[in-house]
């Protein structure tokens, strides 16, 4: 039977009728074949025939229904029930696509190709380019019932859909809406429309626009991870925050990363902390045995670090400990290599490992001890006392987040250690993950299993953790290791049902304990989480971890890994940005590619935070990102790849520069980044360096790269300007261009960048062309502009501006003004025949850093 077509009666954007057809093995859109050789057991149904009642806002439902002709559902049936069903949806070739796939359990990245066989395992969505219709089509695997789906590559260019429950006790033989298809002439609008349709249909998540984002989104912060790893303690954290405050860059939020919890290993004393854990990996088989902080934090007494007698601190000690731990790690690797090479005599390796362990134990024992208050006068102790003292000393510190794993700790909750019913569950990976990259974290979790709290106690687990944390002054959590539930779902109704129980418990706890917003989600980049876990979660990581070096030993990894990180963030934001505020992760300001990272963070649209080690900072670089009050000039959208990058490979095609665009109140910005030199290898199933691609590249940038219409109400008018002033941040050039001008051409060295600010020019008083660029000492210069308006002044025309920050204010003006004023006081200015008009501004502490600037003509 031929499935029903979707009939379009009012298609302004595309102008089609009878948009979709599935007939005689061909799935077509307005007569253009998307998939051929479609099996007879595949069905297509219109959106309106499948979509149930929804709890989405009425305005969203209305929007989705008004464009429902652009989308529909694919389904299939098979003769026998199973817990994992794989079915072809047809085949395609000679058609460009962009996709996102899981290269690890928890991390996703982009992939491009032109045929079905180019697809990778565990693909989360596929975006097709359809130039015959000047349009784009999204193929989106969904959740249906208790099954979750993903796209896999098939033989002979076939596209396979895999629907799996994760439990042999949950089986099915047919689906009517296991994937969604949507068409639109704008790729960014397409993502918004498709995920809006999925939201109305599934009723299991909320879009970003429906939720409040965490208050840290506009602020600067510091994360403790790279400074201490698992050795984090109160004295080190205190001095870390102090470093930034003393430099005039106060962190407004702090993330105390992994290492603060009370965890131990199965062989340890069940009521004592695991001893002397240092590097990530050592804790991955450890389990949570109490909800309170570990002994290092538990021993803190109120006022300890506020007193003049507070202990001194050697800022080099944490790095010395980490360096010694690195020696130990390398010694263990050398031993393993010797075993693989057939060496029988290992005593030398063993002696060296024992020696290094003793040295590390001694270094940890020799750390500065906090003075202990033995008078009993301290009214507060532990984490609560520490956070109170932090906020007393460092007045701008608004938020303190702490790390946790979704299941409590990496290895879950230790059975018998709390009031919760936790059971040790062996780990089983789904077959789809066989195509992903080897991962130490996965190996360790397989080794130790997970202490899984009973699903009907998930809400109790999170409330037990979070209510205690909230009582100490913690305002949010970074929830990591999220995508482990699929490993342990066999006895719990499958991956969908288990996820629902845990994510519902997490959401309720967030509302009760952290104002509904206090969370950063991480290691969560699979569609299960986004479709089931984002009813409350409004911020999440869009890239994998920031790696300052290649953990596998490639010396060039210090460079090429940074480009891969940037690619992951920008392309993942295409879909994750519909669910939540993209978070581009931390970086280190003393890294070889620190400026490369900083420029991307400046225009990413999310928070800016770093993981600098103590005493290892580039404060001058940070001052290009952060205001002296710890806030940031944040863009109004989230950064996304430009259209001409969507179906290219900016990692190792030897020709494409990554370009990302974003929007500010008074202009747009494009960042051009040379990320060439690394990427996914489908044969080796790993991310690796491509040294021959790490070389200078040519780039072309135009004002049309900015997608003004994505914030039509706020920015759409700027996209209709006849002319723009363009400021190149690195080159310090100011140009004029029109939408029809030739592109700006430039060359970029490896791991280098340029930022382009585009501001519409406007006529002032009929004879003066004007465009405000903002503070050019900041990467996101246009983001420093709060108000710009022109009107009558004394004896002529005046432009009045409010600018946040201090430094060099630049505007384009083809006429020299008569006078300039800052906060009502006449000041000098510089003006040149090239139109550059400059005024120096000081940070106005008493006015929130805002200066009122007037140019009188």
PDB file of N, CA, C and O in Angstrom, residues 222-266:
ATOM      1  N   UNK A 222      36.335  29.463  36.692  1.00  0.00           N
ATOM      2  CA  UNK A 222      37.532  28.610  36.772  1.00  0.00           C
ATOM      3  C   UNK A 222      37.114  27.219  37.207  1.00  0.00           C
ATOM      4  O   UNK A 222      36.307  27.058  38.129  1.00  0.00           O
ATOM      5  N   UNK A 223      37.658  26.204  36.523  1.00  0.00           N
ATOM      6  CA  UNK A 223      37.436  24.804  36.860  1.00  0.00           C
ATOM      7  C   UNK A 223      38.741  24.216  37.388  1.00  0.00           C
ATOM      8  O   UNK A 223      39.821  24.490  36.854  1.00  0.00           O
ATOM      9  N   UNK A 224      38.648  23.401  38.408  1.00  0.00           N
ATOM     10  CA  UNK A 224      39.846  22.911  39.091  1.00  0.00           C
ATOM     11  C   UNK A 224      40.540  21.741  38.406  1.00  0.00           C
ATOM     12  O   UNK A 224      41.651  21.364  38.792  1.00  0.00           O
ATOM     13  N   UNK A 225      39.938  21.139  37.361  1.00  0.00           N
ATOM     14  CA  UNK A 225      40.385  19.835  36.888  1.00  0.00           C
ATOM     15  C   UNK A 225      41.852  19.786  36.506  1.00  0.00           C
ATOM     16  O   UNK A 225      42.646  19.024  37.075  1.00  0.00           O
ATOM     17  N   UNK A 226      42.266  20.572  35.525  1.00  0.00           N
ATOM     18  CA  UNK A 226      43.637  20.453  35.038  1.00  0.00           C
ATOM     19  C   UNK A 226      44.665  20.953  36.046  1.00  0.00           C
ATOM     20  O   UNK A 226      45.859  20.646  35.915  1.00  0.00           O
ATOM     21  N   UNK A 227      44.228  21.728  37.035  1.00  0.00           N
ATOM     22  CA  UNK A 227      45.154  22.213  38.054  1.00  0.00           C
ATOM     23  C   UNK A 227      45.505  21.139  39.076  1.00  0.00           C
ATOM     24  O   UNK A 227      46.623  21.125  39.608  1.00  0.00           O
ATOM     25  N   UNK A 228      44.571  20.248  39.372  1.00  0.00           N
ATOM     26  CA  UNK A 228      44.770  19.289  40.467  1.00  0.00           C
ATOM     27  C   UNK A 228      44.418  17.851  40.107  1.00  0.00           C
ATOM     28  O   UNK A 228      44.867  16.922  40.781  1.00  0.00           O
ATOM     29  N   UNK A 229      43.571  17.652  39.097  1.00  0.00           N
ATOM     30  CA  UNK A 229      42.954  16.347  38.873  1.00  0.00           C
ATOM     31  C   UNK A 229      42.310  15.883  40.184  1.00  0.00           C
ATOM     32  O   UNK A 229      41.569  16.636  40.815  1.00  0.00           O
ATOM     33  N   UNK A 230      42.588  14.669  40.633  1.00  0.00           N
ATOM     34  CA  UNK A 230      41.864  14.112  41.776  1.00  0.00           C
ATOM     35  C   UNK A 230      42.430  14.571  43.119  1.00  0.00           C
ATOM     36  O   UNK A 230      41.914  14.184  44.166  1.00  0.00           O
ATOM     37  N   UNK A 231      43.482  15.388  43.118  1.00  0.00           N
ATOM     38  CA  UNK A 231      44.112  15.826  44.365  1.00  0.00           C
ATOM     39  C   UNK A 231      43.557  17.154  44.857  1.00  0.00           C
ATOM     40  O   UNK A 231      44.130  17.762  45.766  1.00  0.00           O
ATOM     41  N   UNK A 232      42.471  17.623  44.302  1.00  0.00           N
ATOM     42  CA  UNK A 232      41.912  18.931  44.653  1.00  0.00           C
ATOM     43  C   UNK A 232      41.653  19.033  46.157  1.00  0.00           C
ATOM     44  O   UNK A 232      41.179  18.081  46.786  1.00  0.00           O
ATOM     45  N   UNK A 233      42.012  20.201  46.735  1.00  0.00           N
ATOM     46  CA  UNK A 233      41.780  20.419  48.161  1.00  0.00           C
ATOM     47  C   UNK A 233      41.461  21.893  48.409  1.00  0.00           C
ATOM     48  O   UNK A 233      41.650  22.731  47.523  1.00  0.00           O
ATOM     49  N   UNK A 234      40.958  22.239  49.593  1.00  0.00           N
ATOM     50  CA  UNK A 234      40.532  23.616  49.842  1.00  0.00           C
ATOM     51  C   UNK A 234      41.635  24.659  49.669  1.00  0.00           C
ATOM     52  O   UNK A 234      41.393  25.735  49.109  1.00  0.00           O
ATOM     53  N   UNK A 235      42.851  24.374  50.153  1.00  0.00           N
ATOM     54  CA  UNK A 235      43.915  25.368  50.068  1.00  0.00           C
ATOM     55  C   UNK A 235      44.253  25.672  48.613  1.00  0.00           C
ATOM     56  O   UNK A 235      44.425  26.834  48.218  1.00  0.00           O
ATOM     57  N   UNK A 236      44.340  24.627  47.789  1.00  0.00           N
ATOM     58  CA  UNK A 236      44.639  24.846  46.379  1.00  0.00           C
ATOM     59  C   UNK A 236      43.549  25.621  45.678  1.00  0.00           C
ATOM     60  O   UNK A 236      43.832  26.534  44.885  1.00  0.00           O
ATOM     61  N   UNK A 237      42.292  25.273  45.952  1.00  0.00           N
ATOM     62  CA  UNK A 237      41.181  25.993  45.329  1.00  0.00           C
ATOM     63  C   UNK A 237      41.209  27.459  45.735  1.00  0.00           C
ATOM     64  O   UNK A 237      41.026  28.367  44.910  1.00  0.00           O
ATOM     65  N   UNK A 238      41.435  27.723  47.009  1.00  0.00           N
ATOM     66  CA  UNK A 238      41.481  29.099  47.522  1.00  0.00           C
ATOM     67  C   UNK A 238      42.519  29.926  46.761  1.00  0.00           C
ATOM     68  O   UNK A 238      42.241  31.022  46.293  1.00  0.00           O
ATOM     69  N   UNK A 239      43.723  29.388  46.650  1.00  0.00           N
ATOM     70  CA  UNK A 239      44.796  30.133  45.981  1.00  0.00           C
ATOM     71  C   UNK A 239      44.566  30.229  44.477  1.00  0.00           C
ATOM     72  O   UNK A 239      45.007  31.201  43.851  1.00  0.00           O
ATOM     73  N   UNK A 240      43.865  29.252  43.923  1.00  0.00           N
ATOM     74  CA  UNK A 240      43.522  29.351  42.511  1.00  0.00           C
ATOM     75  C   UNK A 240      42.585  30.511  42.235  1.00  0.00           C
ATOM     76  O   UNK A 240      42.789  31.292  41.296  1.00  0.00           O
ATOM     77  N   UNK A 241      41.535  30.643  43.046  1.00  0.00           N
ATOM     78  CA  UNK A 241      40.615  31.768  42.889  1.00  0.00           C
ATOM     79  C   UNK A 241      41.351  33.081  43.131  1.00  0.00           C
ATOM     80  O   UNK A 241      41.161  34.071  42.407  1.00  0.00           O
ATOM     81  N   UNK A 242      42.213  33.095  44.138  1.00  0.00           N
ATOM     82  CA  UNK A 242      42.955  34.309  44.491  1.00  0.00           C
ATOM     83  C   UNK A 242      43.835  34.791  43.344  1.00  0.00           C
ATOM     84  O   UNK A 242      43.977  36.012  43.126  1.00  0.00           O
ATOM     85  N   UNK A 243      44.438  33.867  42.600  1.00  0.00           N
ATOM     86  CA  UNK A 243      45.259  34.247  41.443  1.00  0.00           C
ATOM     87  C   UNK A 243      44.495  35.173  40.506  1.00  0.00           C
ATOM     88  O   UNK A 243      45.005  36.215  40.068  1.00  0.00           O
ATOM     89  N   UNK A 244      43.270  34.785  40.173  1.00  0.00           N
ATOM     90  CA  UNK A 244      42.474  35.562  39.224  1.00  0.00           C
ATOM     91  C   UNK A 244      42.005  36.894  39.837  1.00  0.00           C
ATOM     92  O   UNK A 244      42.031  37.929  39.177  1.00  0.00           O
ATOM     93  N   UNK A 245      41.582  36.844  41.084  1.00  0.00           N
ATOM     94  CA  UNK A 245      41.108  38.070  41.737  1.00  0.00           C
ATOM     95  C   UNK A 245      42.243  39.086  41.824  1.00  0.00           C
ATOM     96  O   UNK A 245      42.045  40.280  41.537  1.00  0.00           O
ATOM     97  N   UNK A 246      43.421  38.633  42.192  1.00  0.00           N
ATOM     98  CA  UNK A 246      44.572  39.543  42.305  1.00  0.00           C
ATOM     99  C   UNK A 246      44.946  40.163  40.963  1.00  0.00           C
ATOM    100  O   UNK A 246      45.519  41.255  40.916  1.00  0.00           O
ATOM    101  N   UNK A 247      44.620  39.466  39.874  1.00  0.00           N
ATOM    102  CA  UNK A 247      44.920  39.980  38.537  1.00  0.00           C
ATOM    103  C   UNK A 247      43.810  40.876  37.998  1.00  0.00           C
ATOM    104  O   UNK A 247      43.906  41.358  36.856  1.00  0.00           O
ATOM    105  N   UNK A 248      42.762  41.097  38.797  1.00  0.00           N
ATOM    106  CA  UNK A 248      41.656  41.936  38.339  1.00  0.00           C
ATOM    107  C   UNK A 248      40.679  41.227  37.438  1.00  0.00           C
ATOM    108  O   UNK A 248      39.950  41.864  36.678  1.00  0.00           O
ATOM    109  N   UNK A 249      40.642  39.889  37.527  1.00  0.00           N
ATOM    110  CA  UNK A 249      39.733  39.081  36.716  1.00  0.00           C
ATOM    111  C   UNK A 249      38.995  38.095  37.627  1.00  0.00           C
ATOM    112  O   UNK A 249      39.237  36.890  37.589  1.00  0.00           O
ATOM    113  N   UNK A 250      38.102  38.583  38.459  1.00  0.00           N
ATOM    114  CA  UNK A 250      37.472  37.706  39.452  1.00  0.00           C
ATOM    115  C   UNK A 250      36.551  36.674  38.834  1.00  0.00           C
ATOM    116  O   UNK A 250      35.646  37.016  38.068  1.00  0.00           O
ATOM    117  N   UNK A 251      36.757  35.394  39.132  1.00  0.00           N
ATOM    118  CA  UNK A 251      35.805  34.378  38.645  1.00  0.00           C
ATOM    119  C   UNK A 251      34.444  34.600  39.301  1.00  0.00           C
ATOM    120  O   UNK A 251      34.345  34.805  40.510  1.00  0.00           O
ATOM    121  N   UNK A 252      33.403  34.537  38.494  1.00  0.00           N
ATOM    122  CA  UNK A 252      32.057  34.651  39.031  1.00  0.00           C
ATOM    123  C   UNK A 252      31.448  33.276  39.305  1.00  0.00           C
ATOM    124  O   UNK A 252      30.419  33.175  39.948  1.00  0.00           O
ATOM    125  N   UNK A 253      32.099  32.235  38.782  1.00  0.00           N
ATOM    126  CA  UNK A 253      31.693  30.886  39.152  1.00  0.00           C
ATOM    127  C   UNK A 253      32.920  29.988  39.238  1.00  0.00           C
ATOM    128  O   UNK A 253      33.949  30.226  38.593  1.00  0.00           O
ATOM    129  N   UNK A 254      32.792  28.987  40.072  1.00  0.00           N
ATOM    130  CA  UNK A 254      33.859  28.021  40.336  1.00  0.00           C
ATOM    131  C   UNK A 254      33.281  26.624  40.154  1.00  0.00           C
ATOM    132  O   UNK A 254      32.178  26.342  40.626  1.00  0.00           O
ATOM    133  N   UNK A 255      34.012  25.764  39.454  1.00  0.00           N
ATOM    134  CA  UNK A 255      33.635  24.352  39.341  1.00  0.00           C
ATOM    135  C   UNK A 255      34.694  23.523  40.063  1.00  0.00           C
ATOM    136  O   UNK A 255      35.848  23.479  39.633  1.00  0.00           O
ATOM    137  N   UNK A 256      34.293  22.916  41.181  1.00  0.00           N
ATOM    138  CA  UNK A 256      35.179  21.966  41.860  1.00  0.00           C
ATOM    139  C   UNK A 256      34.948  20.620  41.194  1.00  0.00           C
ATOM    140  O   UNK A 256      33.923  19.977  41.391  1.00  0.00           O
ATOM    141  N   UNK A 257      35.896  20.220  40.390  1.00  0.00           N
ATOM    142  CA  UNK A 257      35.721  19.036  39.547  1.00  0.00           C
ATOM    143  C   UNK A 257      35.985  17.760  40.352  1.00  0.00           C
ATOM    144  O   UNK A 257      36.138  17.783  41.572  1.00  0.00           O
ATOM    145  N   UNK A 258      36.042  16.653  39.649  1.00  0.00           N
ATOM    146  CA  UNK A 258      36.189  15.328  40.251  1.00  0.00           C
ATOM    147  C   UNK A 258      37.331  15.317  41.262  1.00  0.00           C
ATOM    148  O   UNK A 258      38.403  15.876  41.016  1.00  0.00           O
ATOM    149  N   UNK A 259      37.094  14.663  42.398  1.00  0.00           N
ATOM    150  CA  UNK A 259      38.105  14.558  43.449  1.00  0.00           C
ATOM    151  C   UNK A 259      37.612  15.011  44.810  1.00  0.00           C
ATOM    152  O   UNK A 259      38.255  14.738  45.829  1.00  0.00           O
ATOM    153  N   UNK A 260      36.455  15.666  44.871  1.00  0.00           N
ATOM    154  CA  UNK A 260      35.940  16.178  46.146  1.00  0.00           C
ATOM    155  C   UNK A 260      35.042  15.166  46.865  1.00  0.00           C
ATOM    156  O   UNK A 260      34.786  15.303  48.059  1.00  0.00           O
ATOM    157  N   UNK A 261      34.567  14.147  46.134  1.00  0.00           N
ATOM    158  CA  UNK A 261      33.570  13.233  46.699  1.00  0.00           C
ATOM    159  C   UNK A 261      34.182  12.191  47.646  1.00  0.00           C
ATOM    160  O   UNK A 261      35.399  11.958  47.641  1.00  0.00           O
ATOM    161  N   UNK A 262      33.316  11.557  48.417  1.00  0.00           N
ATOM    162  CA  UNK A 262      33.714  10.431  49.264  1.00  0.00           C
ATOM    163  C   UNK A 262      33.543   9.142  48.469  1.00  0.00           C
ATOM    164  O   UNK A 262      32.431   8.626  48.330  1.00  0.00           O
ATOM    165  N   UNK A 263      34.627   8.639  47.904  1.00  0.00           N
ATOM    166  CA  UNK A 263      34.585   7.423  47.095  1.00  0.00           C
ATOM    167  C   UNK A 263      35.651   6.456  47.589  1.00  0.00           C
ATOM    168  O   UNK A 263      36.653   6.856  48.183  1.00  0.00           O
ATOM    169  N   UNK A 264      35.423   5.187  47.322  1.00  0.00           N
ATOM    170  CA  UNK A 264      36.461   4.198  47.580  1.00  0.00           C
ATOM    171  C   UNK A 264      36.317   3.031  46.610  1.00  0.00           C
ATOM    172  O   UNK A 264      35.315   2.906  45.894  1.00  0.00           O
ATOM    173  N   UNK A 265      37.342   2.196  46.606  1.00  0.00           N
ATOM    174  CA  UNK A 265      37.385   1.029  45.730  1.00  0.00           C
ATOM    175  C   UNK A 265      36.830  -0.182  46.463  1.00  0.00           C
ATOM    176  O   UNK A 265      36.753  -0.211  47.699  1.00  0.00           O
ATOM    177  N   UNK A 266      36.449  -1.182  45.718  1.00  0.00           N
ATOM    178  CA  UNK A 266      35.782  -2.337  46.323  1.00  0.00           C
ATOM    179  C   UNK A 266      36.627  -3.013  47.403  1.00  0.00           C
ATOM    180  O   UNK A 266      36.098  -3.547  48.374  1.00  0.00           O
TER     181      UNK A 266
END
